[in-house]
Amino acid sequence: MTVVLGLTGGIGSGKSTVGAMLVELGAVLVDADAIVHELQAPGAPMLKELAEAFGEDILLDDGSLDRKALAARVFGDDEARVRLGRIVHPPTIAEMARRLAAAREARVPVVVLDIPLLLEGRKSGTGSGSQFPFDAVVVAWVPEALQLERAGERDAASREEVLARIRAQLPIDEKRAMADYVIDNSGTLDETRRQVEALWAELIREGAAAP
Ligand code: ADP
């Protein structure tokens, strides 16, 4: 049986790091953000729909999506945000489901669905987080102070910028409480890898035991 994991975390908590380690062990990663980017590539039907809904101003000169302009266009406008979700979510969820089905077909032992706002979506019943039947939710966790430090360094962003992005999400400790498995990524990468390997071994046992 294929075990389906939902992987999430907070900004800079190590979601990408943990996802990459699971892939090294043999998981297939289905990355919601990457799929959205693919579906919004120049020439894609979704990009045309977005331009029709929000105006040509959301396109850059080369015809690609101006993400900053789109974000500014829907910021503080609930109606526009709902319209955006109606354009983006259904094809994204369909594509994720297609990849999940292909992985099951190929008897991949573990599929990791990387959904940034998985638990936010689950809490409110919106977004792609509520669409998939996960066998378990994994949260990559670090204390908030370390989120600030690592995300700030990675993105060369100020403390205030990172803090504003952290405040826009559920607190990492709240996500931790909702997880089936927590990977404590506050130590070295080796310490994280050992936890991911232990998780992998457990998932493989579970998958083998399931009908
Ligand atoms: P997320 O995907 O949750 O935003 P990342 O996996 O990108 O987080 O990690 C944030 C930053 O911290 C990256 O620059 C990454 O290389 C670094 N990082 C992640 N885990 C560790 C760790 N255990 N020790 C040191 N640096 C880490």
PDB file of C-alpha atoms and ligand atoms in Angstrom:
ATOM      1  CA  MET A   1       0.000   0.000   0.000  1.00  0.00           C
ATOM      2  CA  THR A   2       1.132   3.537  -0.709  1.00  0.00           C
ATOM      3  CA  VAL A   3       1.308   5.663   2.443  1.00  0.00           C
ATOM      4  CA  VAL A   4       0.178   9.235   1.786  1.00  0.00           C
ATOM      5  CA  LEU A   5       1.814  11.897   3.935  1.00  0.00           C
ATOM      6  CA  GLY A   6       0.881  15.547   4.193  1.00  0.00           C
ATOM      7  CA  LEU A   7       4.044  17.525   4.918  1.00  0.00           C
ATOM      8  CA  THR A   8       3.936  21.004   6.309  1.00  0.00           C
ATOM      9  CA  GLY A   9       5.682  23.396   8.659  1.00  0.00           C
ATOM     10  CA  GLY A  10       6.174  27.115   8.978  1.00  0.00           C
ATOM     11  CA  ILE A  11       8.431  29.438   7.021  1.00  0.00           C
ATOM     12  CA  GLY A  12      12.014  28.296   7.527  1.00  0.00           C
ATOM     13  CA  SER A  13      11.122  25.312   9.728  1.00  0.00           C
ATOM     14  CA  GLY A  14      12.626  22.770   7.340  1.00  0.00           C
ATOM     15  CA  LYS A  15       9.720  21.504   5.236  1.00  0.00           C
ATOM     16  CA  SER A  16      11.832  21.500   2.059  1.00  0.00           C
ATOM     17  CA  THR A  17      14.754  19.914   3.898  1.00  0.00           C
ATOM     18  CA  VAL A  18      12.609  17.090   5.301  1.00  0.00           C
ATOM     19  CA  GLY A  19      10.847  16.608   1.950  1.00  0.00           C
ATOM     20  CA  ALA A  20      14.184  16.227   0.179  1.00  0.00           C
ATOM     21  CA  MET A  21      15.332  13.649   2.755  1.00  0.00           C
ATOM     22  CA  LEU A  22      12.154  11.614   2.240  1.00  0.00           C
ATOM     23  CA  VAL A  23      12.733  11.712  -1.527  1.00  0.00           C
ATOM     24  CA  GLU A  24      16.293  10.433  -1.001  1.00  0.00           C
ATOM     25  CA  LEU A  25      14.787   7.482   0.870  1.00  0.00           C
ATOM     26  CA  GLY A  26      12.408   6.685  -2.020  1.00  0.00           C
ATOM     27  CA  ALA A  27       9.321   8.844  -1.576  1.00  0.00           C
ATOM     28  CA  VAL A  28       7.637  10.688  -4.424  1.00  0.00           C
ATOM     29  CA  LEU A  29       7.108  14.358  -3.633  1.00  0.00           C
ATOM     30  CA  VAL A  30       4.040  16.133  -4.964  1.00  0.00           C
ATOM     31  CA  ASP A  31       4.778  19.819  -4.489  1.00  0.00           C
ATOM     32  CA  ALA A  32       1.678  22.027  -4.600  1.00  0.00           C
ATOM     33  CA  ASP A  33       3.618  25.260  -5.194  1.00  0.00           C
ATOM     34  CA  ALA A  34       5.669  23.753  -8.022  1.00  0.00           C
ATOM     35  CA  ILE A  35       2.493  22.463  -9.684  1.00  0.00           C
ATOM     36  CA  VAL A  36       0.843  25.897  -9.417  1.00  0.00           C
ATOM     37  CA  HIS A  37       3.917  27.429 -11.064  1.00  0.00           C
ATOM     38  CA  GLU A  38       3.788  24.870 -13.880  1.00  0.00           C
ATOM     39  CA  LEU A  39       0.087  25.460 -14.442  1.00  0.00           C
ATOM     40  CA  GLN A  40       0.715  29.219 -14.630  1.00  0.00           C
ATOM     41  CA  ALA A  41       3.541  29.049 -17.168  1.00  0.00           C
ATOM     42  CA  PRO A  42       3.250  31.289 -20.243  1.00  0.00           C
ATOM     43  CA  GLY A  43       0.793  29.787 -22.709  1.00  0.00           C
ATOM     44  CA  ALA A  44      -1.024  27.755 -20.035  1.00  0.00           C
ATOM     45  CA  PRO A  45      -4.837  28.108 -19.909  1.00  0.00           C
ATOM     46  CA  MET A  46      -4.733  29.164 -16.235  1.00  0.00           C
ATOM     47  CA  LEU A  47      -2.586  32.185 -17.039  1.00  0.00           C
ATOM     48  CA  LYS A  48      -5.070  33.299 -19.682  1.00  0.00           C
ATOM     49  CA  GLU A  49      -7.910  32.938 -17.213  1.00  0.00           C
ATOM     50  CA  LEU A  50      -6.036  34.984 -14.602  1.00  0.00           C
ATOM     51  CA  ALA A  51      -5.358  37.771 -17.110  1.00  0.00           C
ATOM     52  CA  GLU A  52      -9.033  37.794 -18.085  1.00  0.00           C
ATOM     53  CA  ALA A  53     -10.105  37.966 -14.428  1.00  0.00           C
ATOM     54  CA  PHE A  54      -7.534  40.451 -13.098  1.00  0.00           C
ATOM     55  CA  GLY A  55      -6.295  42.370 -16.135  1.00  0.00           C
ATOM     56  CA  GLU A  56      -3.177  42.293 -18.305  1.00  0.00           C
ATOM     57  CA  ASP A  57      -1.355  44.246 -15.577  1.00  0.00           C
ATOM     58  CA  ILE A  58      -0.643  40.985 -13.802  1.00  0.00           C
ATOM     59  CA  LEU A  59       1.590  39.906 -16.722  1.00  0.00           C
ATOM     60  CA  LEU A  60       5.237  40.840 -17.137  1.00  0.00           C
ATOM     61  CA  ASP A  61       6.592  42.043 -20.485  1.00  0.00           C
ATOM     62  CA  ASP A  62       7.680  38.517 -21.407  1.00  0.00           C
ATOM     63  CA  GLY A  63       4.123  37.224 -20.864  1.00  0.00           C
ATOM     64  CA  SER A  64       4.867  35.411 -17.607  1.00  0.00           C
ATOM     65  CA  LEU A  65       2.886  35.960 -14.415  1.00  0.00           C
ATOM     66  CA  ASP A  66       3.850  38.935 -12.264  1.00  0.00           C
ATOM     67  CA  ARG A  67       3.273  37.249  -8.886  1.00  0.00           C
ATOM     68  CA  LYS A  68       3.862  40.438  -6.946  1.00  0.00           C
ATOM     69  CA  ALA A  69       1.297  42.327  -9.046  1.00  0.00           C
ATOM     70  CA  LEU A  70      -1.241  39.517  -8.623  1.00  0.00           C
ATOM     71  CA  ALA A  71      -0.649  39.413  -4.860  1.00  0.00           C
ATOM     72  CA  ALA A  72      -1.077  43.199  -4.683  1.00  0.00           C
ATOM     73  CA  ARG A  73      -4.244  42.986  -6.795  1.00  0.00           C
ATOM     74  CA  VAL A  74      -5.969  40.556  -4.395  1.00  0.00           C
ATOM     75  CA  PHE A  75      -4.479  41.902  -1.138  1.00  0.00           C
ATOM     76  CA  GLY A  76      -7.243  42.998   1.207  1.00  0.00           C
ATOM     77  CA  ASP A  77      -9.938  42.161  -1.374  1.00  0.00           C
ATOM     78  CA  ASP A  78     -11.812  39.057  -0.215  1.00  0.00           C
ATOM     79  CA  GLU A  79     -13.936  38.795  -3.331  1.00  0.00           C
ATOM     80  CA  ALA A  80     -10.834  38.877  -5.563  1.00  0.00           C
ATOM     81  CA  ARG A  81      -9.112  36.275  -3.366  1.00  0.00           C
ATOM     82  CA  VAL A  82     -12.078  33.935  -3.681  1.00  0.00           C
ATOM     83  CA  ARG A  83     -12.090  34.438  -7.457  1.00  0.00           C
ATOM     84  CA  LEU A  84      -8.358  33.679  -7.552  1.00  0.00           C
ATOM     85  CA  GLY A  85      -8.882  30.502  -5.532  1.00  0.00           C
ATOM     86  CA  ARG A  86     -11.628  29.340  -7.881  1.00  0.00           C
ATOM     87  CA  ILE A  87      -9.255  29.678 -10.826  1.00  0.00           C
ATOM     88  CA  VAL A  88      -6.177  28.171  -9.189  1.00  0.00           C
ATOM     89  CA  HIS A  89      -7.377  25.461  -6.793  1.00  0.00           C
ATOM     90  CA  PRO A  90      -9.434  23.018  -8.905  1.00  0.00           C
ATOM     91  CA  PRO A  91      -6.794  22.405 -11.621  1.00  0.00           C
ATOM     92  CA  THR A  92      -4.059  22.230  -8.968  1.00  0.00           C
ATOM     93  CA  ILE A  93      -5.956  19.667  -6.915  1.00  0.00           C
ATOM     94  CA  ALA A  94      -6.753  17.681 -10.070  1.00  0.00           C
ATOM     95  CA  GLU A  95      -3.079  17.589 -11.048  1.00  0.00           C
ATOM     96  CA  MET A  96      -2.002  16.581  -7.527  1.00  0.00           C
ATOM     97  CA  ALA A  97      -4.605  13.814  -7.542  1.00  0.00           C
ATOM     98  CA  ARG A  98      -3.369  12.644 -10.947  1.00  0.00           C
ATOM     99  CA  ARG A  99       0.227  12.407  -9.665  1.00  0.00           C
ATOM    100  CA  LEU A 100      -0.899  10.650  -6.505  1.00  0.00           C
ATOM    101  CA  ALA A 101      -2.834   8.095  -8.572  1.00  0.00           C
ATOM    102  CA  ALA A 102       0.186   7.523 -10.830  1.00  0.00           C
ATOM    103  CA  ALA A 103       2.406   6.936  -7.789  1.00  0.00           C
ATOM    104  CA  ARG A 104      -0.079   4.441  -6.324  1.00  0.00           C
ATOM    105  CA  GLU A 105      -0.226   2.691  -9.686  1.00  0.00           C
ATOM    106  CA  ALA A 106       3.589   2.454  -9.650  1.00  0.00           C
ATOM    107  CA  ARG A 107       3.436   1.060  -6.088  1.00  0.00           C
ATOM    108  CA  VAL A 108       5.574   3.873  -4.680  1.00  0.00           C
ATOM    109  CA  PRO A 109       5.812   3.159  -0.918  1.00  0.00           C
ATOM    110  CA  VAL A 110       5.378   6.746   0.295  1.00  0.00           C
ATOM    111  CA  VAL A 111       3.930   9.821  -1.403  1.00  0.00           C
ATOM    112  CA  VAL A 112       4.604  13.165   0.255  1.00  0.00           C
ATOM    113  CA  LEU A 113       2.147  15.931  -0.493  1.00  0.00           C
ATOM    114  CA  ASP A 114       3.903  19.229   0.170  1.00  0.00           C
ATOM    115  CA  ILE A 115       1.170  21.754   0.854  1.00  0.00           C
ATOM    116  CA  PRO A 116       2.373  24.992   2.485  1.00  0.00           C
ATOM    117  CA  LEU A 117      -0.923  25.895   4.150  1.00  0.00           C
ATOM    118  CA  LEU A 118      -2.074  22.338   4.755  1.00  0.00           C
ATOM    119  CA  LEU A 119      -3.169  22.820   8.353  1.00  0.00           C
ATOM    120  CA  GLU A 120      -4.529  26.330   7.833  1.00  0.00           C
ATOM    121  CA  GLY A 121      -6.700  24.874   5.059  1.00  0.00           C
ATOM    122  CA  ARG A 122      -7.699  21.952   7.212  1.00  0.00           C
ATOM    123  CA  LYS A 123      -8.745  24.217  10.055  1.00  0.00           C
ATOM    124  CA  SER A 124     -10.938  26.377   7.835  1.00  0.00           C
ATOM    125  CA  GLY A 125     -12.046  23.555   5.514  1.00  0.00           C
ATOM    126  CA  THR A 126     -10.649  25.405   2.501  1.00  0.00           C
ATOM    127  CA  GLY A 127      -7.727  24.959   0.149  1.00  0.00           C
ATOM    128  CA  SER A 128      -6.095  21.789  -1.049  1.00  0.00           C
ATOM    129  CA  GLY A 129      -5.280  20.652   2.487  1.00  0.00           C
ATOM    130  CA  SER A 130      -8.832  19.502   3.043  1.00  0.00           C
ATOM    131  CA  GLN A 131      -9.036  17.628  -0.281  1.00  0.00           C
ATOM    132  CA  PHE A 132      -6.716  14.710   0.274  1.00  0.00           C
ATOM    133  CA  PRO A 133      -7.108  11.741   2.574  1.00  0.00           C
ATOM    134  CA  PHE A 134      -3.747  11.722   4.288  1.00  0.00           C
ATOM    135  CA  ASP A 135      -2.657   8.683   6.222  1.00  0.00           C
ATOM    136  CA  ALA A 136      -0.607  11.007   8.411  1.00  0.00           C
ATOM    137  CA  VAL A 137       0.449  14.626   8.727  1.00  0.00           C
ATOM    138  CA  VAL A 138       4.139  15.381   9.287  1.00  0.00           C
ATOM    139  CA  VAL A 139       5.217  18.746  10.631  1.00  0.00           C
ATOM    140  CA  ALA A 140       8.798  19.973  10.326  1.00  0.00           C
ATOM    141  CA  TRP A 141       9.224  21.941  13.537  1.00  0.00           C
ATOM    142  CA  VAL A 142      11.719  24.387  14.976  1.00  0.00           C
ATOM    143  CA  PRO A 143      11.129  27.005  17.683  1.00  0.00           C
ATOM    144  CA  GLU A 144       9.920  30.310  16.288  1.00  0.00           C
ATOM    145  CA  ALA A 145      13.211  32.057  17.102  1.00  0.00           C
ATOM    146  CA  LEU A 146      15.017  29.586  14.829  1.00  0.00           C
ATOM    147  CA  GLN A 147      12.381  30.070  12.093  1.00  0.00           C
ATOM    148  CA  LEU A 148      13.230  33.760  12.157  1.00  0.00           C
ATOM    149  CA  GLU A 149      16.954  33.117  12.027  1.00  0.00           C
ATOM    150  CA  ARG A 150      16.960  30.493   9.255  1.00  0.00           C
ATOM    151  CA  ALA A 151      14.308  32.053   7.021  1.00  0.00           C
ATOM    152  CA  GLY A 152      15.957  35.473   7.441  1.00  0.00           C
ATOM    153  CA  GLU A 153      19.299  34.054   6.374  1.00  0.00           C
ATOM    154  CA  ARG A 154      17.895  32.019   3.486  1.00  0.00           C
ATOM    155  CA  ASP A 155      15.809  34.838   2.034  1.00  0.00           C
ATOM    156  CA  ALA A 156      18.140  37.703   3.037  1.00  0.00           C
ATOM    157  CA  ALA A 157      15.052  39.248   4.608  1.00  0.00           C
ATOM    158  CA  SER A 158      14.751  41.507   7.627  1.00  0.00           C
ATOM    159  CA  ARG A 159      13.485  40.250  10.965  1.00  0.00           C
ATOM    160  CA  GLU A 160      10.325  42.341  10.508  1.00  0.00           C
ATOM    161  CA  GLU A 161       9.622  40.881   7.039  1.00  0.00           C
ATOM    162  CA  VAL A 162      10.006  37.307   8.231  1.00  0.00           C
ATOM    163  CA  LEU A 163       7.983  38.003  11.370  1.00  0.00           C
ATOM    164  CA  ALA A 164       5.119  39.398   9.261  1.00  0.00           C
ATOM    165  CA  ARG A 165       5.107  36.219   7.148  1.00  0.00           C
ATOM    166  CA  ILE A 166       5.218  34.023  10.248  1.00  0.00           C
ATOM    167  CA  ARG A 167       2.298  35.954  11.764  1.00  0.00           C
ATOM    168  CA  ALA A 168       0.220  35.317   8.610  1.00  0.00           C
ATOM    169  CA  GLN A 169       0.360  31.545   9.308  1.00  0.00           C
ATOM    170  CA  LEU A 170      -0.838  29.378  12.169  1.00  0.00           C
ATOM    171  CA  PRO A 171       1.778  29.411  14.936  1.00  0.00           C
ATOM    172  CA  ILE A 172       4.270  26.586  14.459  1.00  0.00           C
ATOM    173  CA  ASP A 173       3.494  25.177  17.926  1.00  0.00           C
ATOM    174  CA  GLU A 174      -0.180  24.922  17.003  1.00  0.00           C
ATOM    175  CA  LYS A 175       0.772  22.990  13.863  1.00  0.00           C
ATOM    176  CA  ARG A 176       3.011  20.776  15.933  1.00  0.00           C
ATOM    177  CA  ALA A 177       0.027  19.885  18.128  1.00  0.00           C
ATOM    178  CA  MET A 178      -1.991  18.863  15.027  1.00  0.00           C
ATOM    179  CA  ALA A 179       0.718  16.584  13.614  1.00  0.00           C
ATOM    180  CA  ASP A 180       0.762  12.804  13.624  1.00  0.00           C
ATOM    181  CA  TYR A 181       4.561  12.932  13.369  1.00  0.00           C
ATOM    182  CA  VAL A 182       6.861  15.794  14.332  1.00  0.00           C
ATOM    183  CA  ILE A 183      10.366  16.121  12.945  1.00  0.00           C
ATOM    184  CA  ASP A 184      12.311  18.341  15.338  1.00  0.00           C
ATOM    185  CA  ASN A 185      14.621  20.190  12.952  1.00  0.00           C
ATOM    186  CA  SER A 186      16.207  22.422  15.576  1.00  0.00           C
ATOM    187  CA  GLY A 187      19.413  20.399  15.717  1.00  0.00           C
ATOM    188  CA  THR A 188      21.946  19.468  13.057  1.00  0.00           C
ATOM    189  CA  LEU A 189      20.961  18.121   9.653  1.00  0.00           C
ATOM    190  CA  ASP A 190      22.301  14.723  10.766  1.00  0.00           C
ATOM    191  CA  GLU A 191      19.940  14.743  13.738  1.00  0.00           C
ATOM    192  CA  THR A 192      17.065  15.599  11.422  1.00  0.00           C
ATOM    193  CA  ARG A 193      18.076  12.848   9.002  1.00  0.00           C
ATOM    194  CA  ARG A 194      18.061  10.253  11.786  1.00  0.00           C
ATOM    195  CA  GLN A 195      14.477  11.201  12.701  1.00  0.00           C
ATOM    196  CA  VAL A 196      13.413  11.095   9.046  1.00  0.00           C
ATOM    197  CA  GLU A 197      14.994   7.647   8.670  1.00  0.00           C
ATOM    198  CA  ALA A 198      13.142   6.401  11.771  1.00  0.00           C
ATOM    199  CA  LEU A 199       9.889   7.798  10.384  1.00  0.00           C
ATOM    200  CA  TRP A 200      10.566   6.125   7.048  1.00  0.00           C
ATOM    201  CA  ALA A 201      11.126   2.751   8.692  1.00  0.00           C
ATOM    202  CA  GLU A 202       7.850   3.076  10.597  1.00  0.00           C
ATOM    203  CA  LEU A 203       5.907   4.096   7.488  1.00  0.00           C
ATOM    204  CA  ILE A 204       7.256   1.170   5.517  1.00  0.00           C
ATOM    205  CA  ARG A 205       6.222  -1.202   8.332  1.00  0.00           C
ATOM    206  CA  GLU A 206       2.759   0.384   8.453  1.00  0.00           C
ATOM    207  CA  GLY A 207       2.382   0.297   4.671  1.00  0.00           C
ATOM    208  CA  ALA A 208       3.361  -3.360   4.579  1.00  0.00           C
ATOM    209  CA  ALA A 209       0.897  -4.203   7.359  1.00  0.00           C
ATOM    210  CA  ALA A 210      -2.041  -2.400   5.725  1.00  0.00           C
ATOM    211  CA  PRO A 211      -4.323  -4.376   3.403  1.00  0.00           C
TER     212      PRO A 211
HETATM  213  P1  ADP B   1      11.014  25.590   4.760  1.00  0.00           P
HETATM  214  O1  ADP B   1      10.931  24.787   3.502  1.00  0.00           O
HETATM  215  O2  ADP B   1      10.209  25.039   5.883  1.00  0.00           O
HETATM  216  O3  ADP B   1      10.766  27.060   4.561  1.00  0.00           O
HETATM  217  P2  ADP B   1      13.878  25.001   4.560  1.00  0.00           P
HETATM  218  O4  ADP B   1      13.941  23.525   4.489  1.00  0.00           O
HETATM  219  O5  ADP B   1      14.070  25.777   3.296  1.00  0.00           O
HETATM  220  O6  ADP B   1      12.530  25.487   5.308  1.00  0.00           O
HETATM  221  O7  ADP B   1      14.946  25.475   5.661  1.00  0.00           O
HETATM  222  C1  ADP B   1      15.139  26.863   5.938  1.00  0.00           C
HETATM  223  C2  ADP B   1      16.626  27.215   5.877  1.00  0.00           C
HETATM  224  O8  ADP B   1      17.296  26.608   6.968  1.00  0.00           O
HETATM  225  C3  ADP B   1      17.327  26.709   4.623  1.00  0.00           C
HETATM  226  O9  ADP B   1      18.290  27.661   4.226  1.00  0.00           O
HETATM  227  C4  ADP B   1      17.963  25.410   5.061  1.00  0.00           C
HETATM  228  O10 ADP B   1      19.115  25.119   4.324  1.00  0.00           O
HETATM  229  C5  ADP B   1      18.308  25.694   6.519  1.00  0.00           C
HETATM  230  N1  ADP B   1      18.176  24.509   7.374  1.00  0.00           N
HETATM  231  C6  ADP B   1      17.156  23.632   7.390  1.00  0.00           C
HETATM  232  N2  ADP B   1      17.356  22.687   8.334  1.00  0.00           N
HETATM  233  C7  ADP B   1      18.533  22.971   8.940  1.00  0.00           C
HETATM  234  C8  ADP B   1      19.278  22.378  10.014  1.00  0.00           C
HETATM  235  N3  ADP B   1      18.856  21.295  10.674  1.00  0.00           N
HETATM  236  N4  ADP B   1      20.445  22.974  10.370  1.00  0.00           N
HETATM  237  C9  ADP B   1      20.873  24.088   9.735  1.00  0.00           C
HETATM  238  N5  ADP B   1      20.232  24.699   8.726  1.00  0.00           N
HETATM  239  C10 ADP B   1      19.064  24.156   8.331  1.00  0.00           C
END
